[in-house]
Amino acid sequence: MFNRNRCLRQLAAVTSITLVAGCGVLSSASSDDKGPIVVGTTSAPSTLDPAASWDGSWELFRNIYQTLLSYPSGATTPEPDAAQSCGFADASNLVYRCKLRADMKFSDGDTLDAQAVKYSIDRIKSINLPGGPAGLLGSLDRIQVLNARELAFHLNKSDATFPFVLATPAMSIVDPDDYPAHSLRKDGKDGKVFGSGPYSLRSYEDGKQAELVRNDHYKGFAELKNDAVTIRYFQDSGQMVDALKDKKIDVTFRGLASKDIVSLRNKGADNGLQLVEGAGMEISYLVFNPKDPWAKKLAVRKAIAQVIDRAAIAHKVYKDTVDPLYSMVPAGLTGHTTGFFDDYGDPSPSKARQILSEAGISERVPLTLWYTTDRYGSETAPEFQEIKRQLEDSGLFRVSLNGRPWKTYEEGYRKGEYPVFGRGWFPDFPDAENFIAPFVGRQNALGTPYPAPRITDTLLPASRRESDRGAVVKEFEAAQQILVDDARLLPLWQGKQFVAASEEISGGEQALDPSTIMMMWELHRKTSW
């Protein structure tokens, strides 16, 4: 199996800040007397079809679909799930073989075999949705079915990170009888999902809730500690926390506003609540569209990078529940740098003015910034208002703000409609590669082509030949410096992970995987105190 640098194991350590007094004997047995565990989140799926998603829809996918490899609780390297075993068959990392568990089935009873795995991944490449998960499969040449349970992935270049790609929910295995080979499912919103994950999707209301029940056909490493979970989707953090306090939900995951985090941290015990806090790799950043007449100018991008005050955003908007970020690779990962701080130092309107002046720009630069209104939490709008204030107070920019719900927002940036827009990124896997590769090249997760030949043709291929990720620091440092020099992507902050729950719920510490996706099967009710 793939060897990782030991320091990455620190990222899986999650600290529980317990806000309730006392402790008791906890049982891992499921407790059904109070019905399903209800989880609240502000991150609703944009689709139910894995071939269409390179976004937060993965949070649902991880629980209802299955991948060959995945992350057991506490793991930072992928381990077999639908597979019985996987590994490179050669020393050059060009052929990766997997053997499925015996007698695998989908939730509807259909057979899951090696041909179904090939079909699922081939359709991602065939559909090739702009900004979709096909961008993860750049190193895959072809898939060979060896027999009913074994298959081989032939790569077109050495790629030691390929096991991590297979572990992403984008590579979810679907039933060939129910998913067209060359198009997305037209009835993808009907809740009729045919996967092989720990849960079956009993019902689904788009943007409202998903009802998950134990999948009796499931074979994998997950040990379900509950029989059912209902996920409720909220538009607002405050409403979600009110529902938690009113016992209408049991757990919150993703989307807690900073004021709610601070309140829960200080006074959660008063309401019988607990807060679980852990290291996180979520990042927030700005994207500049090279088709826009102003955003395409390097001097404009550099001037914005010189003005932006990340510490003010972290303190004023997020109450220090996030940390300023000066590279696209977050702190805690091998290869992280602070390139934007090293090159720009503290925010300085006078230095920004000089950058624009040297480029012959003397008038205020008109900019339109876009953000999503319902994806990354209720602070997104205040964050962009603070960015607008900073830029306009410099006297160098005239800024307009626009927001859209995620579904139409995503369509817009894929079509190249936005001059400058905000994005968040939750890692596909815990490696510096995943904070560089998805954003560069002609086909990337942003929908805006970013040719960066030294990164895509030299640095990333060199890093992928090395299984010891600690040995490729120089390649990642060089790639990050190119991103700093281009200023096409502007990192803003790095988040943490917070899960709030009622005092009777256990498993929050174990439920978060390295890509910050909640493994719902780890949640359970305490059976005694």
mmCIF file of N, CA, C and O in Angstrom, residues 163-247:
data_model
loop_
_atom_site.group_PDB
_atom_site.id
_atom_site.type_symbol
_atom_site.label_atom_id
_atom_site.label_comp_id
_atom_site.label_asym_id
_atom_site.label_seq_id
_atom_site.Cartn_x
_atom_site.Cartn_y
_atom_site.Cartn_z
ATOM 1 N N PRO A 163 -4.064 6.026 -5.446
ATOM 2 C CA PRO A 163 -4.939 5.436 -4.429
ATOM 3 C C PRO A 163 -5.811 6.481 -3.737
ATOM 4 O O PRO A 163 -6.959 6.193 -3.370
ATOM 5 N N PHE A 164 -5.293 7.684 -3.568
ATOM 6 C CA PHE A 164 -6.073 8.747 -2.946
ATOM 7 C C PHE A 164 -7.225 9.180 -3.850
ATOM 8 O O PHE A 164 -8.310 9.512 -3.383
ATOM 9 N N VAL A 165 -6.968 9.194 -5.150
ATOM 10 C CA VAL A 165 -8.033 9.527 -6.101
ATOM 11 C C VAL A 165 -9.150 8.493 -6.016
ATOM 12 O O VAL A 165 -10.336 8.837 -5.972
ATOM 13 N N LEU A 166 -8.780 7.213 -5.984
ATOM 14 C CA LEU A 166 -9.787 6.154 -5.902
ATOM 15 C C LEU A 166 -10.594 6.230 -4.611
ATOM 16 O O LEU A 166 -11.720 5.729 -4.543
ATOM 17 N N ALA A 167 -10.044 6.843 -3.595
ATOM 18 C CA ALA A 167 -10.735 6.948 -2.306
ATOM 19 C C ALA A 167 -11.678 8.147 -2.239
ATOM 20 O O ALA A 167 -12.427 8.270 -1.271
ATOM 21 N N THR A 168 -11.647 9.014 -3.237
ATOM 22 C CA THR A 168 -12.560 10.156 -3.210
ATOM 23 C C THR A 168 -13.973 9.700 -3.567
ATOM 24 O O THR A 168 -14.157 8.792 -4.385
ATOM 25 N N PRO A 169 -14.994 10.325 -2.985
ATOM 26 C CA PRO A 169 -16.370 9.950 -3.328
ATOM 27 C C PRO A 169 -16.721 10.158 -4.796
ATOM 28 O O PRO A 169 -17.739 9.637 -5.260
ATOM 29 N N ALA A 170 -15.888 10.910 -5.535
ATOM 30 C CA ALA A 170 -16.119 11.042 -6.976
ATOM 31 C C ALA A 170 -16.057 9.686 -7.664
ATOM 32 O O ALA A 170 -16.709 9.471 -8.687
ATOM 33 N N MET A 171 -15.268 8.784 -7.110
ATOM 34 C CA MET A 171 -15.093 7.449 -7.696
ATOM 35 C C MET A 171 -16.104 6.447 -7.133
ATOM 36 O O MET A 171 -15.876 5.237 -7.113
ATOM 37 N N SER A 172 -17.241 6.951 -6.659
ATOM 38 C CA SER A 172 -18.289 6.084 -6.122
ATOM 39 C C SER A 172 -18.746 5.079 -7.177
ATOM 40 O O SER A 172 -18.894 5.410 -8.353
ATOM 41 N N ILE A 173 -18.990 3.852 -6.738
ATOM 42 C CA ILE A 173 -19.403 2.779 -7.643
ATOM 43 C C ILE A 173 -20.921 2.814 -7.775
ATOM 44 O O ILE A 173 -21.643 2.807 -6.778
ATOM 45 N N VAL A 174 -21.405 2.865 -9.019
ATOM 46 C CA VAL A 174 -22.846 2.927 -9.281
ATOM 47 C C VAL A 174 -23.296 1.688 -10.046
ATOM 48 O O VAL A 174 -22.493 0.998 -10.684
ATOM 49 N N ASP A 175 -24.589 1.417 -9.985
ATOM 50 C CA ASP A 175 -25.177 0.257 -10.667
ATOM 51 C C ASP A 175 -25.319 0.561 -12.161
ATOM 52 O O ASP A 175 -26.043 1.486 -12.549
ATOM 53 N N PRO A 176 -24.629 -0.173 -13.031
ATOM 54 C CA PRO A 176 -24.716 0.091 -14.477
ATOM 55 C C PRO A 176 -26.132 0.050 -15.030
ATOM 56 O O PRO A 176 -26.428 0.712 -16.037
ATOM 57 N N ASP A 177 -27.017 -0.696 -14.388
ATOM 58 C CA ASP A 177 -28.396 -0.790 -14.877
ATOM 59 C C ASP A 177 -29.176 0.500 -14.662
ATOM 60 O O ASP A 177 -30.224 0.700 -15.287
ATOM 61 N N ASP A 178 -28.686 1.367 -13.802
ATOM 62 C CA ASP A 178 -29.462 2.545 -13.415
ATOM 63 C C ASP A 178 -28.795 3.873 -13.735
ATOM 64 O O ASP A 178 -29.396 4.931 -13.508
ATOM 65 N N TYR A 179 -27.564 3.843 -14.251
ATOM 66 C CA TYR A 179 -26.840 5.077 -14.550
ATOM 67 C C TYR A 179 -26.346 5.017 -15.998
ATOM 68 O O TYR A 179 -25.542 4.148 -16.337
ATOM 69 N N PRO A 180 -26.811 5.924 -16.859
ATOM 70 C CA PRO A 180 -26.402 5.905 -18.274
ATOM 71 C C PRO A 180 -24.889 6.036 -18.427
ATOM 72 O O PRO A 180 -24.237 6.754 -17.659
ATOM 73 N N ALA A 181 -24.348 5.380 -19.411
ATOM 74 C CA ALA A 181 -22.899 5.362 -19.605
ATOM 75 C C ALA A 181 -22.352 6.704 -20.067
ATOM 76 O O ALA A 181 -21.221 7.069 -19.736
ATOM 77 N N HIS A 182 -23.149 7.457 -20.837
ATOM 78 C CA HIS A 182 -22.620 8.673 -21.457
ATOM 79 C C HIS A 182 -23.379 9.941 -21.083
ATOM 80 O O HIS A 182 -23.183 10.991 -21.692
ATOM 81 N N SER A 183 -24.237 9.860 -20.099
ATOM 82 C CA SER A 183 -24.988 11.049 -19.662
ATOM 83 C C SER A 183 -25.348 10.903 -18.191
ATOM 84 O O SER A 183 -25.318 9.800 -17.627
ATOM 85 N N LEU A 184 -25.691 12.025 -17.587
ATOM 86 C CA LEU A 184 -26.085 12.013 -16.192
ATOM 87 C C LEU A 184 -27.506 11.476 -16.059
ATOM 88 O O LEU A 184 -28.296 11.530 -17.004
ATOM 89 N N ARG A 185 -27.836 10.995 -14.892
ATOM 90 C CA ARG A 185 -29.197 10.531 -14.644
ATOM 91 C C ARG A 185 -30.167 11.706 -14.692
ATOM 92 O O ARG A 185 -29.968 12.718 -14.028
ATOM 93 N N LYS A 186 -31.209 11.574 -15.463
ATOM 94 C CA LYS A 186 -32.196 12.644 -15.574
ATOM 95 C C LYS A 186 -33.066 12.732 -14.328
ATOM 96 O O LYS A 186 -33.589 13.792 -14.007
ATOM 97 N N ASP A 187 -33.230 11.609 -13.644
ATOM 98 C CA ASP A 187 -34.089 11.590 -12.463
ATOM 99 C C ASP A 187 -33.256 11.598 -11.187
ATOM 100 O O ASP A 187 -33.616 11.010 -10.190
ATOM 101 N N GLY A 188 -32.130 12.284 -11.246
ATOM 102 C CA GLY A 188 -31.206 12.254 -10.123
ATOM 103 C C GLY A 188 -31.718 12.874 -8.852
ATOM 104 O O GLY A 188 -31.130 12.729 -7.792
ATOM 105 N N LYS A 189 -32.834 13.606 -8.914
ATOM 106 C CA LYS A 189 -33.361 14.237 -7.719
ATOM 107 C C LYS A 189 -34.487 13.424 -7.076
ATOM 108 O O LYS A 189 -35.115 13.877 -6.124
ATOM 109 N N ASP A 190 -34.735 12.226 -7.580
ATOM 110 C CA ASP A 190 -35.860 11.464 -7.048
ATOM 111 C C ASP A 190 -35.499 10.660 -5.810
ATOM 112 O O ASP A 190 -36.354 10.011 -5.210
ATOM 113 N N GLY A 191 -34.234 10.717 -5.409
ATOM 114 C CA GLY A 191 -33.821 9.988 -4.225
ATOM 115 C C GLY A 191 -33.576 8.519 -4.457
ATOM 116 O O GLY A 191 -33.214 7.800 -3.525
ATOM 117 N N LYS A 192 -33.753 8.037 -5.674
ATOM 118 C CA LYS A 192 -33.536 6.623 -5.968
ATOM 119 C C LYS A 192 -32.070 6.402 -6.310
ATOM 120 O O LYS A 192 -31.683 6.352 -7.475
ATOM 121 N N VAL A 193 -31.269 6.297 -5.280
ATOM 122 C CA VAL A 193 -29.837 6.115 -5.442
ATOM 123 C C VAL A 193 -29.507 4.632 -5.298
ATOM 124 O O VAL A 193 -30.000 3.962 -4.398
ATOM 125 N N PHE A 194 -28.671 4.131 -6.197
ATOM 126 C CA PHE A 194 -28.303 2.728 -6.166
ATOM 127 C C PHE A 194 -26.801 2.626 -5.953
ATOM 128 O O PHE A 194 -26.018 2.615 -6.893
ATOM 129 N N GLY A 195 -26.419 2.590 -4.678
ATOM 130 C CA GLY A 195 -25.027 2.454 -4.305
ATOM 131 C C GLY A 195 -24.843 1.221 -3.454
ATOM 132 O O GLY A 195 -25.731 0.371 -3.331
ATOM 133 N N SER A 196 -23.659 1.126 -2.840
ATOM 134 C CA SER A 196 -23.372 -0.035 -1.990
ATOM 135 C C SER A 196 -22.782 0.404 -0.668
ATOM 136 O O SER A 196 -22.104 -0.371 0.006
ATOM 137 N N GLY A 197 -23.010 1.661 -0.295
ATOM 138 C CA GLY A 197 -22.439 2.194 0.925
ATOM 139 C C GLY A 197 -23.118 1.695 2.185
ATOM 140 O O GLY A 197 -24.050 0.883 2.133
ATOM 141 N N PRO A 198 -22.684 2.194 3.345
ATOM 142 C CA PRO A 198 -23.250 1.739 4.617
ATOM 143 C C PRO A 198 -24.746 1.989 4.748
ATOM 144 O O PRO A 198 -25.439 1.270 5.451
ATOM 145 N N TYR A 199 -25.232 3.032 4.051
ATOM 146 C CA TYR A 199 -26.647 3.377 4.123
ATOM 147 C C TYR A 199 -27.301 3.313 2.744
ATOM 148 O O TYR A 199 -26.648 3.524 1.727
ATOM 149 N N SER A 200 -28.614 3.072 2.766
ATOM 150 C CA SER A 200 -29.451 3.292 1.589
ATOM 151 C C SER A 200 -30.163 4.622 1.777
ATOM 152 O O SER A 200 -30.454 5.024 2.905
ATOM 153 N N LEU A 201 -30.436 5.294 0.662
ATOM 154 C CA LEU A 201 -31.157 6.557 0.722
ATOM 155 C C LEU A 201 -32.649 6.254 0.604
ATOM 156 O O LEU A 201 -33.154 5.973 -0.480
ATOM 157 N N ARG A 202 -33.353 6.300 1.734
ATOM 158 C CA ARG A 202 -34.761 5.947 1.731
ATOM 159 C C ARG A 202 -35.614 7.029 1.079
ATOM 160 O O ARG A 202 -36.562 6.749 0.347
ATOM 161 N N SER A 203 -35.280 8.292 1.339
ATOM 162 C CA SER A 203 -36.014 9.395 0.716
ATOM 163 C C SER A 203 -35.119 10.614 0.647
ATOM 164 O O SER A 203 -34.156 10.735 1.414
ATOM 165 N N TYR A 204 -35.443 11.490 -0.294
ATOM 166 C CA TYR A 204 -34.630 12.689 -0.491
ATOM 167 C C TYR A 204 -35.512 13.836 -0.955
ATOM 168 O O TYR A 204 -36.282 13.686 -1.907
ATOM 169 N N GLU A 205 -35.431 14.972 -0.258
ATOM 170 C CA GLU A 205 -36.092 16.201 -0.668
ATOM 171 C C GLU A 205 -35.008 17.222 -0.960
ATOM 172 O O GLU A 205 -34.277 17.642 -0.049
ATOM 173 N N ASP A 206 -34.895 17.603 -2.205
ATOM 174 C CA ASP A 206 -33.821 18.474 -2.658
ATOM 175 C C ASP A 206 -33.754 19.747 -1.817
ATOM 176 O O ASP A 206 -34.713 20.503 -1.729
ATOM 177 N N GLY A 207 -32.595 19.971 -1.188
ATOM 178 C CA GLY A 207 -32.384 21.163 -0.387
ATOM 179 C C GLY A 207 -33.039 21.138 0.971
ATOM 180 O O GLY A 207 -32.934 22.113 1.731
ATOM 181 N N LYS A 208 -33.716 20.040 1.309
ATOM 182 C CA LYS A 208 -34.428 19.972 2.589
ATOM 183 C C LYS A 208 -33.889 18.865 3.493
ATOM 184 O O LYS A 208 -33.413 19.148 4.581
ATOM 185 N N GLN A 209 -33.967 17.605 3.038
ATOM 186 C CA GLN A 209 -33.451 16.562 3.888
ATOM 187 C C GLN A 209 -33.215 15.264 3.121
ATOM 188 O O GLN A 209 -33.753 15.058 2.029
ATOM 189 N N ALA A 210 -32.383 14.416 3.716
ATOM 190 C CA ALA A 210 -32.099 13.084 3.193
ATOM 191 C C ALA A 210 -32.271 12.089 4.330
ATOM 192 O O ALA A 210 -31.732 12.293 5.428
ATOM 193 N N GLU A 211 -33.020 11.020 4.076
ATOM 194 C CA GLU A 211 -33.233 9.985 5.080
ATOM 195 C C GLU A 211 -32.387 8.768 4.731
ATOM 196 O O GLU A 211 -32.573 8.154 3.676
ATOM 197 N N LEU A 212 -31.480 8.409 5.617
ATOM 198 C CA LEU A 212 -30.572 7.287 5.410
ATOM 199 C C LEU A 212 -30.950 6.156 6.357
ATOM 200 O O LEU A 212 -31.210 6.391 7.549
ATOM 201 N N VAL A 213 -30.973 4.937 5.842
ATOM 202 C CA VAL A 213 -31.231 3.751 6.665
ATOM 203 C C VAL A 213 -30.151 2.715 6.388
ATOM 204 O O VAL A 213 -29.530 2.710 5.321
ATOM 205 N N ARG A 214 -29.919 1.851 7.340
ATOM 206 C CA ARG A 214 -28.880 0.831 7.223
ATOM 207 C C ARG A 214 -29.062 0.006 5.944
ATOM 208 O O ARG A 214 -30.160 -0.441 5.622
ATOM 209 N N ASN A 215 -27.963 -0.166 5.206
ATOM 210 C CA ASN A 215 -27.963 -0.990 3.999
ATOM 211 C C ASN A 215 -27.558 -2.409 4.376
ATOM 212 O O ASN A 215 -26.394 -2.669 4.696
ATOM 213 N N ASP A 216 -28.501 -3.327 4.341
ATOM 214 C CA ASP A 216 -28.235 -4.706 4.759
ATOM 215 C C ASP A 216 -27.294 -5.442 3.811
ATOM 216 O O ASP A 216 -26.754 -6.482 4.169
ATOM 217 N N HIS A 217 -27.100 -4.903 2.601
ATOM 218 C CA HIS A 217 -26.199 -5.545 1.641
ATOM 219 C C HIS A 217 -24.753 -5.061 1.782
ATOM 220 O O HIS A 217 -23.862 -5.579 1.103
ATOM 221 N N TYR A 218 -24.516 -4.070 2.648
ATOM 222 C CA TYR A 218 -23.190 -3.447 2.729
ATOM 223 C C TYR A 218 -22.123 -4.411 3.220
ATOM 224 O O TYR A 218 -22.319 -5.144 4.190
ATOM 225 N N LYS A 219 -20.982 -4.406 2.521
ATOM 226 C CA LYS A 219 -19.784 -5.098 2.954
ATOM 227 C C LYS A 219 -18.617 -4.131 2.830
ATOM 228 O O LYS A 219 -18.280 -3.690 1.736
ATOM 229 N N GLY A 220 -18.016 -3.799 3.955
ATOM 230 C CA GLY A 220 -16.903 -2.869 3.977
ATOM 231 C C GLY A 220 -16.391 -2.754 5.392
ATOM 232 O O GLY A 220 -16.799 -3.502 6.283
ATOM 233 N N PHE A 221 -15.491 -1.783 5.634
ATOM 234 C CA PHE A 221 -14.894 -1.683 6.958
ATOM 235 C C PHE A 221 -15.774 -0.958 7.973
ATOM 236 O O PHE A 221 -15.557 -1.049 9.180
ATOM 237 N N ALA A 222 -16.774 -0.195 7.505
ATOM 238 C CA ALA A 222 -17.587 0.598 8.426
ATOM 239 C C ALA A 222 -18.427 -0.298 9.330
ATOM 240 O O ALA A 222 -19.086 -1.227 8.866
ATOM 241 N N GLU A 223 -18.397 -0.011 10.612
ATOM 242 C CA GLU A 223 -19.245 -0.680 11.587
ATOM 243 C C GLU A 223 -20.305 0.313 12.043
ATOM 244 O O GLU A 223 -20.002 1.258 12.764
ATOM 245 N N LEU A 224 -21.528 0.121 11.583
ATOM 246 C CA LEU A 224 -22.586 1.083 11.865
ATOM 247 C C LEU A 224 -22.964 1.054 13.343
ATOM 248 O O LEU A 224 -23.287 0.001 13.887
ATOM 249 N N LYS A 225 -22.928 2.232 13.952
ATOM 250 C CA LYS A 225 -23.289 2.373 15.357
ATOM 251 C C LYS A 225 -24.682 2.970 15.511
ATOM 252 O O LYS A 225 -25.091 3.320 16.615
ATOM 253 N N ASN A 226 -25.379 3.086 14.411
ATOM 254 C CA ASN A 226 -26.786 3.493 14.417
ATOM 255 C C ASN A 226 -27.469 2.813 13.241
ATOM 256 O O ASN A 226 -26.805 2.309 12.331
ATOM 257 N N ASP A 227 -28.775 2.807 13.248
ATOM 258 C CA ASP A 227 -29.527 2.168 12.165
ATOM 259 C C ASP A 227 -30.067 3.157 11.151
ATOM 260 O O ASP A 227 -30.473 2.760 10.053
ATOM 261 N N ALA A 228 -30.112 4.445 11.515
ATOM 262 C CA ALA A 228 -30.691 5.439 10.607
ATOM 263 C C ALA A 228 -30.205 6.832 10.968
ATOM 264 O O ALA A 228 -30.003 7.153 12.147
ATOM 265 N N VAL A 229 -30.021 7.640 9.935
ATOM 266 C CA VAL A 229 -29.633 9.044 10.097
ATOM 267 C C VAL A 229 -30.479 9.881 9.155
ATOM 268 O O VAL A 229 -30.669 9.513 7.982
ATOM 269 N N THR A 230 -30.986 10.976 9.641
ATOM 270 C CA THR A 230 -31.669 11.952 8.784
ATOM 271 C C THR A 230 -30.821 13.210 8.734
ATOM 272 O O THR A 230 -30.423 13.748 9.775
ATOM 273 N N ILE A 231 -30.513 13.664 7.527
ATOM 274 C CA ILE A 231 -29.724 14.886 7.347
ATOM 275 C C ILE A 231 -30.672 16.005 6.939
ATOM 276 O O ILE A 231 -31.394 15.881 5.948
ATOM 277 N N ARG A 232 -30.673 17.085 7.700
ATOM 278 C CA ARG A 232 -31.498 18.249 7.373
ATOM 279 C C ARG A 232 -30.603 19.367 6.860
ATOM 280 O O ARG A 232 -29.541 19.647 7.439
ATOM 281 N N TYR A 233 -31.030 19.992 5.770
ATOM 282 C CA TYR A 233 -30.243 21.052 5.150
ATOM 283 C C TYR A 233 -30.827 22.409 5.505
ATOM 284 O O TYR A 233 -32.010 22.664 5.304
ATOM 285 N N PHE A 234 -29.958 23.282 6.060
ATOM 286 C CA PHE A 234 -30.355 24.606 6.505
ATOM 287 C C PHE A 234 -29.718 25.676 5.630
ATOM 288 O O PHE A 234 -28.621 25.504 5.095
ATOM 289 N N GLN A 235 -30.416 26.795 5.507
ATOM 290 C CA GLN A 235 -29.885 27.948 4.780
ATOM 291 C C GLN A 235 -29.060 28.845 5.690
ATOM 292 O O GLN A 235 -28.232 29.620 5.219
ATOM 293 N N ASP A 236 -29.272 28.727 7.005
ATOM 294 C CA ASP A 236 -28.698 29.686 7.931
ATOM 295 C C ASP A 236 -28.169 28.970 9.173
ATOM 296 O O ASP A 236 -28.835 28.082 9.724
ATOM 297 N N SER A 237 -26.991 29.360 9.627
ATOM 298 C CA SER A 237 -26.384 28.749 10.801
ATOM 299 C C SER A 237 -27.228 28.969 12.045
ATOM 300 O O SER A 237 -27.397 28.060 12.869
ATOM 301 N N GLY A 238 -27.777 30.168 12.203
ATOM 302 C CA GLY A 238 -28.571 30.475 13.381
ATOM 303 C C GLY A 238 -29.785 29.569 13.503
ATOM 304 O O GLY A 238 -30.109 29.088 14.597
ATOM 305 N N GLN A 239 -30.463 29.335 12.379
ATOM 306 C CA GLN A 239 -31.617 28.436 12.390
ATOM 307 C C GLN A 239 -31.190 27.017 12.769
ATOM 308 O O GLN A 239 -31.910 26.302 13.486
ATOM 309 N N MET A 240 -30.030 26.618 12.287
ATOM 310 C CA MET A 240 -29.531 25.277 12.581
ATOM 311 C C MET A 240 -29.213 25.132 14.074
ATOM 312 O O MET A 240 -29.570 24.127 14.698
ATOM 313 N N VAL A 241 -28.571 26.126 14.652
ATOM 314 C CA VAL A 241 -28.238 26.071 16.076
ATOM 315 C C VAL A 241 -29.501 26.131 16.930
ATOM 316 O O VAL A 241 -29.609 25.440 17.951
ATOM 317 N N ASP A 242 -30.480 26.948 16.510
ATOM 318 C CA ASP A 242 -31.760 26.983 17.236
ATOM 319 C C ASP A 242 -32.423 25.610 17.232
ATOM 320 O O ASP A 242 -32.985 25.164 18.238
ATOM 321 N N ALA A 243 -32.344 24.928 16.084
ATOM 322 C CA ALA A 243 -32.919 23.586 15.994
ATOM 323 C C ALA A 243 -32.192 22.614 16.918
ATOM 324 O O ALA A 243 -32.812 21.723 17.513
ATOM 325 N N LEU A 244 -30.872 22.789 17.062
ATOM 326 C CA LEU A 244 -30.098 21.947 17.972
ATOM 327 C C LEU A 244 -30.515 22.198 19.422
ATOM 328 O O LEU A 244 -30.725 21.255 20.194
ATOM 329 N N LYS A 245 -30.650 23.466 19.767
ATOM 330 C CA LYS A 245 -31.050 23.814 21.139
ATOM 331 C C LYS A 245 -32.465 23.334 21.440
ATOM 332 O O LYS A 245 -32.771 22.945 22.574
ATOM 333 N N ASP A 246 -33.326 23.332 20.424
ATOM 334 C CA ASP A 246 -34.717 22.910 20.614
ATOM 335 C C ASP A 246 -34.907 21.405 20.476
ATOM 336 O O ASP A 246 -36.047 20.928 20.448
ATOM 337 N N LYS A 247 -33.783 20.654 20.350
ATOM 338 C CA LYS A 247 -33.820 19.190 20.250
ATOM 339 C C LYS A 247 -34.493 18.700 18.967
ATOM 340 O O LYS A 247 -34.925 17.549 18.884
#
